[in-house]
Amino acid sequence: AIQRNAISTLQHAARSMLTRIQSEVQSFAATEIQRVWRGYRENVDFMIAVMSSIKIQAIVRGRQARQDMATQHNSIRILQRFSRRFLAKMEMCRVLAAVSMLQRATRAMIARMHDDAECYAVTEIQRVWRGYRLNADFMVMVTCATTIQAVIRGRRARFDTAIQRNAISTLQRAARSMLTRIQSEVQSFAATEIQRVWRGYRENVDFMIAVMSSIKIQA
């Protein structure tokens, strides 16, 4: 009976110890499971928060970068527009300056050609007029000499017969008619030369004006 009681006591003590050990093991296991689960949940929540903050930062930074890029693009477009406008204005100014220079050169050349043509026409008119004056003076001198000779011959002819007087009169009339014809021919020649020179000058001036107009139109 003592052995049974001891065995029963030992069994009871062993069972109580095993029950206590099981409860302690279950309590430790539950505590560890809770600790691990809470750590895992906290890690998961922390990682979710970190990923969310990273995603939000990426979205904000992407939006800010897009806004900065759009601002830069707008600034670049504005600069390009102003640069192109400035370059176009500069090119237009250079073209206008070149056209103005060509116009000035063309006008100067036309004026110089007009002056040359006018000088040539004046020179030709003066030459023709001087030739006409020389011919007229020569004919006047011839007429005066003829008249003097006629007077001298008339004085001498007073001592001649009536036939000689008639012959001298006939010669004088012939000389006068010849002088009149020569003077008319000289005047006609001078007028013809003046008209020829003037027409040549007018044709040269019209031709140069037409040439300059065509050059200006082509330019």
Tab-separated table of C-alpha atoms in Angstrom:
chain	number	residue	atom	x	y	z
A	1	ALA	CA	0.000	0.000	0.000
A	2	ILE	CA	2.885	2.306	0.745
A	3	GLN	CA	4.328	1.582	-2.679
A	4	ARG	CA	0.992	2.189	-4.305
A	5	ASN	CA	0.643	5.460	-2.448
A	6	ALA	CA	4.198	6.465	-3.461
A	7	ILE	CA	3.611	5.486	-7.044
A	8	SER	CA	0.286	7.301	-7.034
A	9	THR	CA	1.964	10.336	-5.496
A	10	LEU	CA	4.751	10.168	-8.003
A	11	GLN	CA	2.286	9.777	-10.843
A	12	HIS	CA	0.226	12.679	-9.541
A	13	ALA	CA	3.323	14.814	-9.133
A	14	ALA	CA	4.561	13.798	-12.587
A	15	ARG	CA	1.167	14.560	-14.115
A	16	SER	CA	0.967	17.896	-12.352
A	17	MET	CA	4.511	18.689	-13.424
A	18	LEU	CA	3.785	17.643	-17.028
A	19	THR	CA	0.545	19.666	-16.942
A	20	ARG	CA	2.446	22.654	-15.595
A	21	ILE	CA	5.219	22.110	-18.154
A	22	GLN	CA	2.652	21.809	-20.967
A	23	SER	CA	0.863	24.949	-19.790
A	24	GLU	CA	4.178	26.780	-19.538
A	25	VAL	CA	5.242	25.492	-22.962
A	26	GLN	CA	1.857	26.473	-24.435
A	27	SER	CA	2.082	29.866	-22.740
A	28	PHE	CA	5.667	30.368	-24.040
A	29	ALA	CA	4.672	29.112	-27.464
A	30	ALA	CA	1.649	31.433	-27.530
A	31	THR	CA	3.807	34.319	-26.329
A	32	GLU	CA	6.477	33.575	-28.970
A	33	ILE	CA	3.830	33.152	-31.665
A	34	GLN	CA	2.240	36.452	-30.672
A	35	ARG	CA	5.671	38.130	-30.540
A	36	VAL	CA	6.665	36.774	-33.961
A	37	TRP	CA	3.250	37.626	-35.442
A	38	ARG	CA	3.324	41.158	-33.999
A	39	GLY	CA	6.905	41.615	-35.250
A	40	TYR	CA	5.869	40.323	-38.681
A	41	ARG	CA	2.785	42.605	-38.724
A	42	GLU	CA	4.871	45.552	-37.609
A	43	ASN	CA	7.474	44.739	-40.263
A	44	VAL	CA	4.760	44.343	-42.901
A	45	ASP	CA	3.081	47.605	-41.819
A	46	PHE	CA	6.455	49.344	-41.777
A	47	MET	CA	7.334	48.034	-45.240
A	48	ILE	CA	3.885	49.032	-46.525
A	49	ALA	CA	4.365	52.495	-45.033
A	50	VAL	CA	7.874	52.709	-46.511
A	51	MET	CA	6.695	51.538	-49.940
A	52	SER	CA	3.718	53.911	-49.772
A	53	SER	CA	5.954	56.830	-48.853
A	54	ILE	CA	8.411	55.851	-51.611
A	55	LYS	CA	5.539	55.577	-54.112
A	56	ILE	CA	4.089	58.923	-52.989
A	57	GLN	CA	7.549	60.511	-53.196
A	58	ALA	CA	8.054	59.008	-56.663
A	59	ILE	CA	4.657	60.327	-57.810
A	60	VAL	CA	5.322	63.765	-56.332
A	61	ARG	CA	8.842	63.877	-57.760
A	62	GLY	CA	7.600	62.657	-61.161
A	63	ARG	CA	4.885	65.324	-61.193
A	64	GLN	CA	7.378	67.956	-60.091
A	65	ALA	CA	9.845	66.752	-62.743
A	66	ARG	CA	7.104	66.849	-65.409
A	67	GLN	CA	6.133	70.342	-64.304
A	68	ASP	CA	9.795	71.413	-64.361
A	69	MET	CA	10.214	69.758	-67.776
A	70	ALA	CA	7.079	71.492	-69.088
A	71	THR	CA	8.364	74.809	-67.716
A	72	GLN	CA	11.753	74.184	-69.324
A	73	HIS	CA	10.059	73.231	-72.618
A	74	ASN	CA	7.935	76.378	-72.504
A	75	SER	CA	11.012	78.471	-71.751
A	76	ILE	CA	12.932	76.763	-74.563
A	77	ARG	CA	10.036	77.311	-77.005
A	78	ILE	CA	9.791	80.964	-75.992
A	79	LEU	CA	13.555	81.391	-76.411
A	80	GLN	CA	13.451	79.607	-79.765
A	81	ARG	CA	10.542	81.785	-80.917
A	82	PHE	CA	12.302	84.988	-79.904
A	83	SER	CA	15.595	83.744	-81.379
A	84	ARG	CA	13.948	82.848	-84.679
A	85	ARG	CA	12.124	86.182	-84.750
A	86	PHE	CA	15.379	88.014	-84.023
A	87	LEU	CA	17.254	86.025	-86.696
A	88	ALA	CA	14.445	86.650	-89.194
A	89	LYS	CA	14.571	90.382	-88.414
A	90	MET	CA	18.346	90.392	-88.806
A	91	GLU	CA	18.081	88.514	-92.115
A	92	MET	CA	15.389	90.935	-93.301
A	93	CYS	CA	17.588	93.891	-92.293
A	94	ARG	CA	20.522	92.393	-94.209
A	95	VAL	CA	18.324	91.784	-97.273
A	96	LEU	CA	16.894	95.318	-97.089
A	97	ALA	CA	20.395	96.763	-96.709
A	98	ALA	CA	21.589	94.773	-99.742
A	99	VAL	CA	18.551	95.857	-101.787
A	100	SER	CA	19.066	99.481	-100.728
A	101	MET	CA	22.732	99.276	-101.665
A	102	LEU	CA	21.851	97.800	-105.065
A	103	GLN	CA	19.246	100.497	-105.618
A	104	ARG	CA	21.722	103.235	-104.704
A	105	ALA	CA	24.360	101.734	-107.009
A	106	THR	CA	21.824	101.381	-109.834
A	107	ARG	CA	20.596	104.948	-109.401
A	108	ALA	CA	24.168	106.246	-109.305
A	109	MET	CA	25.013	104.291	-112.458
A	110	ILE	CA	21.874	105.577	-114.224
A	111	ALA	CA	22.669	109.153	-113.163
A	112	ARG	CA	26.259	108.749	-114.341
A	113	MET	CA	25.086	107.331	-117.668
A	114	HIS	CA	22.611	110.219	-118.000
A	115	ASP	CA	25.437	112.665	-117.315
A	116	ASP	CA	27.702	110.919	-119.835
A	117	ALA	CA	24.950	110.893	-122.462
A	118	GLU	CA	24.163	114.558	-121.811
A	119	CYS	CA	27.854	115.493	-121.999
A	120	TYR	CA	28.205	113.556	-125.255
A	121	ALA	CA	25.087	115.210	-126.675
A	122	VAL	CA	26.275	118.682	-125.604
A	123	THR	CA	29.712	118.005	-127.094
A	124	GLU	CA	28.200	116.823	-130.358
A	125	ILE	CA	25.835	119.809	-130.523
A	126	GLN	CA	28.717	122.183	-129.822
A	127	ARG	CA	30.851	120.475	-132.464
A	128	VAL	CA	28.089	120.706	-135.091
A	129	TRP	CA	27.301	124.292	-134.132
A	130	ARG	CA	30.968	125.305	-134.297
A	131	GLY	CA	31.306	123.629	-137.682
A	132	TYR	CA	28.230	125.459	-138.863
A	133	ARG	CA	29.580	128.764	-137.519
A	134	LEU	CA	32.934	128.176	-139.182
A	135	ASN	CA	31.248	127.343	-142.486
A	136	ALA	CA	29.006	130.377	-142.141
A	137	ASP	CA	31.957	132.627	-141.302
A	138	PHE	CA	33.862	131.171	-144.214
A	139	MET	CA	30.964	131.801	-146.559
A	140	VAL	CA	30.606	135.366	-145.207
A	141	MET	CA	34.301	135.932	-145.808
A	142	VAL	CA	33.934	134.504	-149.294
A	143	THR	CA	30.941	136.757	-149.873
A	144	CYS	CA	32.830	139.790	-148.543
A	145	ALA	CA	35.823	138.974	-150.703
A	146	THR	CA	33.558	138.477	-153.671
A	147	THR	CA	31.813	141.765	-152.907
A	148	ILE	CA	35.132	143.570	-152.560
A	149	GLN	CA	36.305	142.022	-155.758
A	150	ALA	CA	33.036	143.013	-157.374
A	151	VAL	CA	33.445	146.583	-156.147
A	152	ILE	CA	37.016	146.724	-157.387
A	153	ARG	CA	36.011	145.151	-160.633
A	154	GLY	CA	33.092	147.578	-160.813
A	155	ARG	CA	35.433	150.455	-160.409
A	156	ARG	CA	37.577	149.027	-163.073
A	157	ALA	CA	34.555	148.185	-165.167
A	158	ARG	CA	33.440	151.781	-165.299
A	159	PHE	CA	36.186	152.235	-167.851
A	160	ASP	CA	34.986	149.224	-169.810
A	161	THR	CA	32.243	148.876	-172.270
A	162	ALA	CA	28.585	148.149	-171.575
A	163	ILE	CA	29.153	144.507	-172.503
A	164	GLN	CA	31.703	144.152	-169.702
A	165	ARG	CA	29.234	145.789	-167.266
A	166	ASN	CA	26.549	143.279	-168.280
A	167	ALA	CA	29.024	140.415	-167.907
A	168	ILE	CA	30.041	141.581	-164.427
A	169	SER	CA	26.376	141.929	-163.386
A	170	THR	CA	25.683	138.424	-164.640
A	171	LEU	CA	28.648	137.064	-162.677
A	172	GLN	CA	27.509	138.851	-159.511
A	173	ARG	CA	23.993	137.448	-159.791
A	174	ALA	CA	25.442	133.978	-160.317
A	175	ALA	CA	27.730	134.408	-157.318
A	176	ARG	CA	24.875	135.619	-155.129
A	177	SER	CA	22.640	132.728	-156.157
A	178	MET	CA	25.496	130.300	-155.513
A	179	LEU	CA	26.140	131.821	-152.065
A	180	THR	CA	22.442	131.617	-151.226
A	181	ARG	CA	22.354	127.972	-152.297
A	182	ILE	CA	25.507	127.176	-150.318
A	183	GLN	CA	24.114	128.887	-147.203
A	184	SER	CA	20.845	126.929	-147.476
A	185	GLU	CA	22.789	123.666	-147.904
A	186	VAL	CA	24.979	124.454	-144.886
A	187	GLN	CA	21.925	125.263	-142.739
A	188	SER	CA	20.189	122.046	-143.892
A	189	PHE	CA	23.333	120.009	-143.087
A	190	ALA	CA	23.627	121.600	-139.634
A	191	ALA	CA	19.946	120.941	-138.843
A	192	THR	CA	20.301	117.315	-140.024
A	193	GLU	CA	23.382	116.769	-137.840
A	194	ILE	CA	21.708	118.303	-134.789
A	195	GLN	CA	18.625	116.081	-135.265
A	196	ARG	CA	20.805	112.974	-135.744
A	197	VAL	CA	22.801	113.659	-132.561
A	198	TRP	CA	19.653	114.407	-130.541
A	199	ARG	CA	17.903	111.244	-131.744
A	200	GLY	CA	20.982	109.158	-130.917
A	201	TYR	CA	21.094	110.684	-127.417
A	202	ARG	CA	17.391	110.001	-126.875
A	203	GLU	CA	17.729	106.381	-128.046
A	204	ASN	CA	20.765	105.820	-125.763
A	205	VAL	CA	18.927	107.294	-122.774
A	206	ASP	CA	15.778	105.213	-123.430
A	207	PHE	CA	17.898	102.060	-123.862
A	208	MET	CA	19.777	102.649	-120.602
A	209	ILE	CA	16.519	103.357	-118.736
A	210	ALA	CA	15.027	100.096	-120.095
A	211	VAL	CA	18.160	98.150	-119.085
A	212	MET	CA	18.148	99.597	-115.567
A	213	SER	CA	14.418	98.912	-115.184
A	214	SER	CA	14.910	95.262	-116.208
A	215	ILE	CA	17.837	94.913	-113.755
A	216	LYS	CA	15.772	96.429	-110.957
A	217	ILE	CA	12.793	94.144	-111.729
A	218	GLN	CA	15.078	91.084	-111.753
A	219	ALA	CA	16.619	92.133	-108.452
